CSV table of C-alpha atoms in Angstrom, one decimal:
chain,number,residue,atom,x,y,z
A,1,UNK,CA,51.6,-19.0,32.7
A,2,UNK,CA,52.2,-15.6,32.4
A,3,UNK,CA,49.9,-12.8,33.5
A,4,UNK,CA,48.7,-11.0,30.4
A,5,UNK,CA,47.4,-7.2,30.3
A,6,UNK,CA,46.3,-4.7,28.0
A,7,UNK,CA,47.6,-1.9,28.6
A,8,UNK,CA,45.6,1.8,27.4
A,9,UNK,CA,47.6,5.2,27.5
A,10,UNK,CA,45.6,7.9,26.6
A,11,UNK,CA,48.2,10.2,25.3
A,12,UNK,CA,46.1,13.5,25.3
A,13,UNK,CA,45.8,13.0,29.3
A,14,UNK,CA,48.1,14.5,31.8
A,15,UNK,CA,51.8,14.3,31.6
A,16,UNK,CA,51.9,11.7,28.6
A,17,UNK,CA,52.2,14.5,26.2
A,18,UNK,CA,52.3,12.6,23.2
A,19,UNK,CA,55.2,10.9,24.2
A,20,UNK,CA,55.8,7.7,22.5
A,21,UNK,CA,55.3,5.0,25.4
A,22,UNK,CA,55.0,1.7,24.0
A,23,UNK,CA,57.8,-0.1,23.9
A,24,UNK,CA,59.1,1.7,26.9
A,25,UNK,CA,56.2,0.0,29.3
A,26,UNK,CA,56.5,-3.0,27.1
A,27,UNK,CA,59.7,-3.8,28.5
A,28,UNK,CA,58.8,-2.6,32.0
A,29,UNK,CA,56.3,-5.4,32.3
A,30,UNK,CA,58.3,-8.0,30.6
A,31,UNK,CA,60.8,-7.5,33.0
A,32,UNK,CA,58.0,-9.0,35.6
A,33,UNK,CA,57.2,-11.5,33.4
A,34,UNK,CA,54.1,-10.1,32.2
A,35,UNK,CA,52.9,-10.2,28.4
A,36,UNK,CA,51.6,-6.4,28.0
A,37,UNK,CA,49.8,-5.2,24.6
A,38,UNK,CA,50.7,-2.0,25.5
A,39,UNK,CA,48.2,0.7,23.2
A,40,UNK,CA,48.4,4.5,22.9
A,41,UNK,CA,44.8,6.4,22.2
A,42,UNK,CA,43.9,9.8,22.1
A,43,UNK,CA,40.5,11.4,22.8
A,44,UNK,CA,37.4,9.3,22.6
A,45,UNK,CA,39.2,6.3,21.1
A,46,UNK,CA,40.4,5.5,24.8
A,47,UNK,CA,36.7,4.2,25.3
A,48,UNK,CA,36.4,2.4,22.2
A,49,UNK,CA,39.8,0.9,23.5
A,50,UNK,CA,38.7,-0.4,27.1
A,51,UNK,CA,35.4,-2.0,25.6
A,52,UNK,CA,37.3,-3.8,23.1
A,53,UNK,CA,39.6,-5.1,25.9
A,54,UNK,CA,37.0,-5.7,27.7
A,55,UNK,CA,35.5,-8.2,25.2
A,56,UNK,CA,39.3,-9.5,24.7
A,57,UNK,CA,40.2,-12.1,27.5
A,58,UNK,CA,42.9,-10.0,29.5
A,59,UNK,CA,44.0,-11.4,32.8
A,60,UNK,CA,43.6,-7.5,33.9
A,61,UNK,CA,43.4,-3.4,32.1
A,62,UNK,CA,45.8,-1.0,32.7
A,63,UNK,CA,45.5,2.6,32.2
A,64,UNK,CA,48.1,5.7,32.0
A,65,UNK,CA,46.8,9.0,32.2
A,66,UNK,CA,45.3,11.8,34.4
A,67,UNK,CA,42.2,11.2,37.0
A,68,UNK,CA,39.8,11.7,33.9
A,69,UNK,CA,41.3,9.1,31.9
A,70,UNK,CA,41.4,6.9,35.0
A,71,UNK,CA,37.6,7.9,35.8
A,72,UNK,CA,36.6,7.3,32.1
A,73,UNK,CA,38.2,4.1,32.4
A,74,UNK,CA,36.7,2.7,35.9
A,75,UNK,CA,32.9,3.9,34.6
A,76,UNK,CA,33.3,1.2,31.8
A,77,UNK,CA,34.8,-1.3,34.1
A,78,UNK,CA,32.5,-1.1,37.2
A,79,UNK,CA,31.0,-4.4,37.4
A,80,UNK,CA,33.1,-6.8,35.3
A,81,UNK,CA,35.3,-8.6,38.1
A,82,UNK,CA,38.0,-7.5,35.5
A,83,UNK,CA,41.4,-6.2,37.6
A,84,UNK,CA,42.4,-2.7,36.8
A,85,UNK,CA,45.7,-1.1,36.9
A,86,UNK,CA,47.0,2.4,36.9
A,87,UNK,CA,49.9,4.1,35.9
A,88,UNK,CA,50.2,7.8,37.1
A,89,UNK,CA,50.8,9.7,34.1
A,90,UNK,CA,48.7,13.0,35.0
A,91,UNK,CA,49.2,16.1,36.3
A,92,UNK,CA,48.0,15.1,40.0
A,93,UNK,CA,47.4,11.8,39.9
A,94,UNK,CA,44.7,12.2,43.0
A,95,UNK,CA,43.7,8.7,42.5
A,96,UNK,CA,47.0,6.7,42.7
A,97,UNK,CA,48.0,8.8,45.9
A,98,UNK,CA,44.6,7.6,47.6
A,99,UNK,CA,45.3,4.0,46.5
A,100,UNK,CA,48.9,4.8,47.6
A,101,UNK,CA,50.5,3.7,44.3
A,102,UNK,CA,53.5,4.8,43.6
A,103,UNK,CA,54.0,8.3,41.5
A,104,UNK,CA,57.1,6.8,39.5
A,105,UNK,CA,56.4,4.6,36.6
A,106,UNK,CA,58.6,1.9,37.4
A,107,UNK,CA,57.1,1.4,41.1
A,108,UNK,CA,53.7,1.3,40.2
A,109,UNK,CA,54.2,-1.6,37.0
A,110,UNK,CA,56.0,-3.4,40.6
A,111,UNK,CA,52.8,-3.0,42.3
A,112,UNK,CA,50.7,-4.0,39.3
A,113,UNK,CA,53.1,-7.1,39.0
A,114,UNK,CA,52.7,-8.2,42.8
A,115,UNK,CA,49.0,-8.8,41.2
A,116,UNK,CA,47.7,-8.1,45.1
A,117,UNK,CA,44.1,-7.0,44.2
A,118,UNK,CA,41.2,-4.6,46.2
A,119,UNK,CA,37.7,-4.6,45.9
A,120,UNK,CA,37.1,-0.7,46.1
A,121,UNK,CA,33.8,1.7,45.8
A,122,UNK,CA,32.5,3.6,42.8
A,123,UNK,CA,30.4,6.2,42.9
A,124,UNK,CA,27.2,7.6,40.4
A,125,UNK,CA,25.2,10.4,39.5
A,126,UNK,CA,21.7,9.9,37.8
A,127,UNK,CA,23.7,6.8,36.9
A,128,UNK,CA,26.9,8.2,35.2
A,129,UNK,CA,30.0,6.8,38.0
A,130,UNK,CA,32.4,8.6,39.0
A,131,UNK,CA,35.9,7.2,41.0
A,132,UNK,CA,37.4,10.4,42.6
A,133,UNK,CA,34.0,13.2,42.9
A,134,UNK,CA,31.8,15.4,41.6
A,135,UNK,CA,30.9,19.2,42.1
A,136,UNK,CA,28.6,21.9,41.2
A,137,UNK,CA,28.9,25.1,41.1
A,138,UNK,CA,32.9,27.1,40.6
A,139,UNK,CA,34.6,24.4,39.9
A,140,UNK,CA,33.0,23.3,37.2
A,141,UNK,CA,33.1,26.9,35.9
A,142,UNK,CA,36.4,27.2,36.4
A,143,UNK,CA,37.3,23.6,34.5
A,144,UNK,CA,35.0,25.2,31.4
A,145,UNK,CA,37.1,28.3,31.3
A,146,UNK,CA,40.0,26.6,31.3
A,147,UNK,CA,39.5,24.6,28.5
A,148,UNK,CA,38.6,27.7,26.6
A,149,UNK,CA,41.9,28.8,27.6
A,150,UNK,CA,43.5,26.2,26.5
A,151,UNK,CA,42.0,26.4,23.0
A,152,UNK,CA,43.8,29.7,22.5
A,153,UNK,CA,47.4,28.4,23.4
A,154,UNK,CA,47.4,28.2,26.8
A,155,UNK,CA,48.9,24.9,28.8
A,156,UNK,CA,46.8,23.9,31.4
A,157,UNK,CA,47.9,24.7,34.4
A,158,UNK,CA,48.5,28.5,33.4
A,159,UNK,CA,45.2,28.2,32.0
A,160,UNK,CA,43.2,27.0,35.1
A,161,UNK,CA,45.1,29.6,37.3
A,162,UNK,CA,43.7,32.1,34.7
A,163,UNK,CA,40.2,30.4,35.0
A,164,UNK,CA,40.1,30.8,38.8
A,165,UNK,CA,40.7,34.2,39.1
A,166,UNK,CA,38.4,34.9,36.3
A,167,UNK,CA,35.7,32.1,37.9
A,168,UNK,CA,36.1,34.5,41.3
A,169,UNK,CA,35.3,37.4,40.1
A,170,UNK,CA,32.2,36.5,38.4
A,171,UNK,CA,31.7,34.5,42.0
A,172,UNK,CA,28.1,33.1,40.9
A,173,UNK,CA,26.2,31.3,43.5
A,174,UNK,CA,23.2,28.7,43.2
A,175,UNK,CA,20.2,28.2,44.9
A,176,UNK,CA,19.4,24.5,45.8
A,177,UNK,CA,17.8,22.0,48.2
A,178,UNK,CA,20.5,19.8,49.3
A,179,UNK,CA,19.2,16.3,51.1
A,180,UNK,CA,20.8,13.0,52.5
A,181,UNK,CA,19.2,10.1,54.5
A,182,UNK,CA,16.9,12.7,56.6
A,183,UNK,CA,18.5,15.6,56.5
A,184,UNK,CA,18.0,18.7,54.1
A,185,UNK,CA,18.3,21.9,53.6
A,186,UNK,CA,17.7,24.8,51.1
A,187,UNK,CA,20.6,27.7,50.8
A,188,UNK,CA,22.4,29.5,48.3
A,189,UNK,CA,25.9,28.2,47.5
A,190,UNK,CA,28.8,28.4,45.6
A,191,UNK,CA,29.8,24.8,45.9
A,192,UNK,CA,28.7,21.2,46.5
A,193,UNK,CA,30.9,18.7,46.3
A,194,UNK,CA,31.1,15.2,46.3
A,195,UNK,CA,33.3,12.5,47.2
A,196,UNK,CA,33.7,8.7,46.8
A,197,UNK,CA,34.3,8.0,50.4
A,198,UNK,CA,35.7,10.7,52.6
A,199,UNK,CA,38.5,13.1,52.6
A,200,UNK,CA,40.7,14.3,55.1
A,201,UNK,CA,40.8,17.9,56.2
A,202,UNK,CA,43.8,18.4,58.7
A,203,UNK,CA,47.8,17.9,57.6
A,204,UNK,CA,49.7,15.9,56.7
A,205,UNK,CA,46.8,14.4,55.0
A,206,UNK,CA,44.6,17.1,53.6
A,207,UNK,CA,42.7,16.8,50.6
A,208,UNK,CA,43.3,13.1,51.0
A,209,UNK,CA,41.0,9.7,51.1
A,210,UNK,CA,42.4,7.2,53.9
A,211,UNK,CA,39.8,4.8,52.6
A,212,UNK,CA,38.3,3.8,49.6
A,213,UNK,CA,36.2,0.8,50.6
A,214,UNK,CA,33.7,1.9,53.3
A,215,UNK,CA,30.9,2.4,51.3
A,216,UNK,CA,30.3,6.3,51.5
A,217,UNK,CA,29.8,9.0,50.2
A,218,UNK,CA,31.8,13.4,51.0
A,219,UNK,CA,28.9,15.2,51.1
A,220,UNK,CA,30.7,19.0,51.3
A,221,UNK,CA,28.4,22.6,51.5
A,222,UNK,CA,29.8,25.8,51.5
A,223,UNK,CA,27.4,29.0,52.4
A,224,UNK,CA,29.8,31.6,51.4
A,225,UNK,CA,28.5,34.7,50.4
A,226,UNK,CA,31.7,36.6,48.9
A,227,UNK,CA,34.9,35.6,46.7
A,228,UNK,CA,37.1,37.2,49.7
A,229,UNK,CA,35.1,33.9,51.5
A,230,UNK,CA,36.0,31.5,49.3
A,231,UNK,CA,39.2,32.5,49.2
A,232,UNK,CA,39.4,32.1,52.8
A,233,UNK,CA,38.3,29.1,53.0
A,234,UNK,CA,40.9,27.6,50.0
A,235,UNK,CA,43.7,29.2,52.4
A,236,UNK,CA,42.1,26.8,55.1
A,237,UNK,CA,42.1,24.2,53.2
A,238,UNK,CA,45.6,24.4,52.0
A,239,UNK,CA,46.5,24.7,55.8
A,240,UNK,CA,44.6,21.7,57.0
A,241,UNK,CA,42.1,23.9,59.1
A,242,UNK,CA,39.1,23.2,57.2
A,243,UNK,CA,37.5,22.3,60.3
A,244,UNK,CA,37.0,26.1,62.0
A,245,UNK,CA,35.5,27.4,58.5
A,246,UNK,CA,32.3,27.8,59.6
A,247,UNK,CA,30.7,28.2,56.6
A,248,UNK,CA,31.9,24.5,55.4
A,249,UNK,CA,29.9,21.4,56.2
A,250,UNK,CA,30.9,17.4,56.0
A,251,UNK,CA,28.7,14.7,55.9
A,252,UNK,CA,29.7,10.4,55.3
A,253,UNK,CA,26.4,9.4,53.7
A,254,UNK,CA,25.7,6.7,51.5
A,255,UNK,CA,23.0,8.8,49.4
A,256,UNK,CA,22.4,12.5,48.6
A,257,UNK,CA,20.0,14.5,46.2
A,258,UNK,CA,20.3,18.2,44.8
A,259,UNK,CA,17.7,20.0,43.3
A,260,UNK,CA,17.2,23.2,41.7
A,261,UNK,CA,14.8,25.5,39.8
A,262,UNK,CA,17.2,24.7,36.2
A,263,UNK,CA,16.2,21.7,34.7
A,264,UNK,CA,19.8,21.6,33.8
A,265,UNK,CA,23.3,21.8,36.0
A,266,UNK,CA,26.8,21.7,34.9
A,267,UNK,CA,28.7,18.9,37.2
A,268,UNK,CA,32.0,17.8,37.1
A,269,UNK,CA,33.0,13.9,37.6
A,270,UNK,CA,36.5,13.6,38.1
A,271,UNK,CA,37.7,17.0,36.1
A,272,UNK,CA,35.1,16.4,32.7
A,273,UNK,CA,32.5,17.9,33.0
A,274,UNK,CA,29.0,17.6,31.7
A,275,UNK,CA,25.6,19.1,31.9
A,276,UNK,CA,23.2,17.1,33.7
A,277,UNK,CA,18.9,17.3,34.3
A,278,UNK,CA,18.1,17.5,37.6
A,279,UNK,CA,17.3,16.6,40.5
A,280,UNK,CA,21.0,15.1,40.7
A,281,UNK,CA,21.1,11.8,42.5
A,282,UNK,CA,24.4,10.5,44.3
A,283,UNK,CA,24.7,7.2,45.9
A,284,UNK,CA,27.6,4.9,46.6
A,285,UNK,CA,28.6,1.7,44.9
A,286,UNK,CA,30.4,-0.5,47.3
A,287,UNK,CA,32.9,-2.7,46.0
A,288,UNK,CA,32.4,-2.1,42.3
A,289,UNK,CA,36.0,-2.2,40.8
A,290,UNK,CA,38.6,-4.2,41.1
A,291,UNK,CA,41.7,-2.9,41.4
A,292,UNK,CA,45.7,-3.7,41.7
A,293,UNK,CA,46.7,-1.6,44.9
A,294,UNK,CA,49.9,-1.8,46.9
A,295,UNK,CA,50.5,-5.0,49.7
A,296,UNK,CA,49.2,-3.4,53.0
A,297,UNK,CA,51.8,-2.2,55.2
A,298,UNK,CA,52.1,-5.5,57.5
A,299,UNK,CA,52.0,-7.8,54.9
A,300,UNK,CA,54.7,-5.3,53.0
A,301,UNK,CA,57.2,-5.7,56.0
């Protein structure tokens, strides 16, 4: 019997651009045998959408769009057992690089079609989960600008260049008590951020999660004091010599808290962003999603 999918593109997310992709990925699917009820949503309809599939009896979901389409997405699926497909159809696509789909549409309805499935980690915040990470402090700034931007014309990725420098130059800092399975510490910072499972931090890789199965949590801390060390630290990063900023911290934990004198932060989860009471509490959730990755190198050859 055929494999039968619902398939959800949220056409306000990334590249779709309102671009009428129906019967195109129809056909892409068909051509592997598959039966795809291929839907296009915009805005919060593309939750609506997934819960409805959800009560539907699909073999597996598939969703096109950006990492905040696919984090929306993975939230309301963690748990089921229900596989779930992506399609890159954002501007960076973080998620299907880690899971090493590929970037072209074509290739990754293949690796969806070779039906090879992965049991992969979620991650949460005072319950809300997350699949790529969370931060406080600039970057969630700089996300909230940017949509302000954007509501005056701007396209996005003018906008968030537009954001940072303007985020920089206000450079605000915040003071809070980080802690994580014994350790803690109280500082003022710019930036915590959060991962599901660690990143990389040296070329060819940087920025990138090898794993996304061991169960853990990228605890990051800067302790920057200026813009001009920020900056510096970006530059690093970019480089792949995130390592000799001294002012940068790593830790693989499985649970974190941060807490602060606002009963309120803003935090973003996988670009959207929200405010949230504190204290914030992160922990991992092993194994929660199911997912249609790519056949493991060996078994590949």
């Amino acid at each position: 019997m055929a494999m039968r999918l619902k398939v959800i593109v949220n056409a306000w997310g990334g590249s779709v651009g309102g671009e009428d992709v129906t019967a195109r990925l129809a056909e892409e699917f068909a051509a592997h045998g598959i039966l795809a009820s291929v839907t296009e949503v915009q805005g919060e309809a593309l939750e609506d959408a997934v819960r409805a599939a959800l009560a539907e009896d699909w073999d597996g979901i598939v969703a096109g769009g950006g990492d905040g389409t696919l984090g929306t997405v993975a939230r309301l699926m963690a748990g089921s057992g229900k596989p779930f497909g992506v399609l890159p159809l954002g501007t960076r696509n973080h998620f299907c690089r880690d899971l090493g789909v590929p970037l072209e549409e074509k290739g990754a309805v293949a690796v969806i079609a070779a039906h090879h499935l992965l049991r992969i980690d979620l991650a949460e915040v005072n319950g809300r989960v997350f699949l790529n990470n969370s931060t406080v402090g600039l970057y969630p700034e700089m996300v909230r600008e940017r949509e302000r931007q954007q509501k005056h014309g701007w396209r996005k990725m003018p906008a968030m260049l537009l954001a940072s420098v303007r985020t920089l130059a206000r450079f605000t800092r915040h003071r809070l008590a980080v802690s994580a399975e014994g350790w803690g510490e109280r500082l003022m910072t710019p930036l915590v951020f959060v991962g599901n499972n660690m990143y990389e931090t040296t070329l060819p890789r940087a920025g990138r999660r090898p794993r996304l199965d061991r169960g853990e949590l990228c605890l990051c801390i800067t302790r920057h004091s200026s813009r001009w060390a920020i900056l510096r630290m970006l530059l690093r990063a970019v480089l792949g010599r995130l390592k000799e900023e001294r002012e940068f911290e790593m830790r693989a934990v499985c649970e974190a808290e941060i807490r602060s004198s606002r009963r309120y932060l803003r935090v973003s989860m996988d670009g959207e962003i929200t405010m949230m009471r504190t204290p914030l509490r992160y922990r991992t959730l092993p194994k929660a999603l199911t997912v249609f990755a790519p056949l493991p190198q060996k078994e590949a050859e």
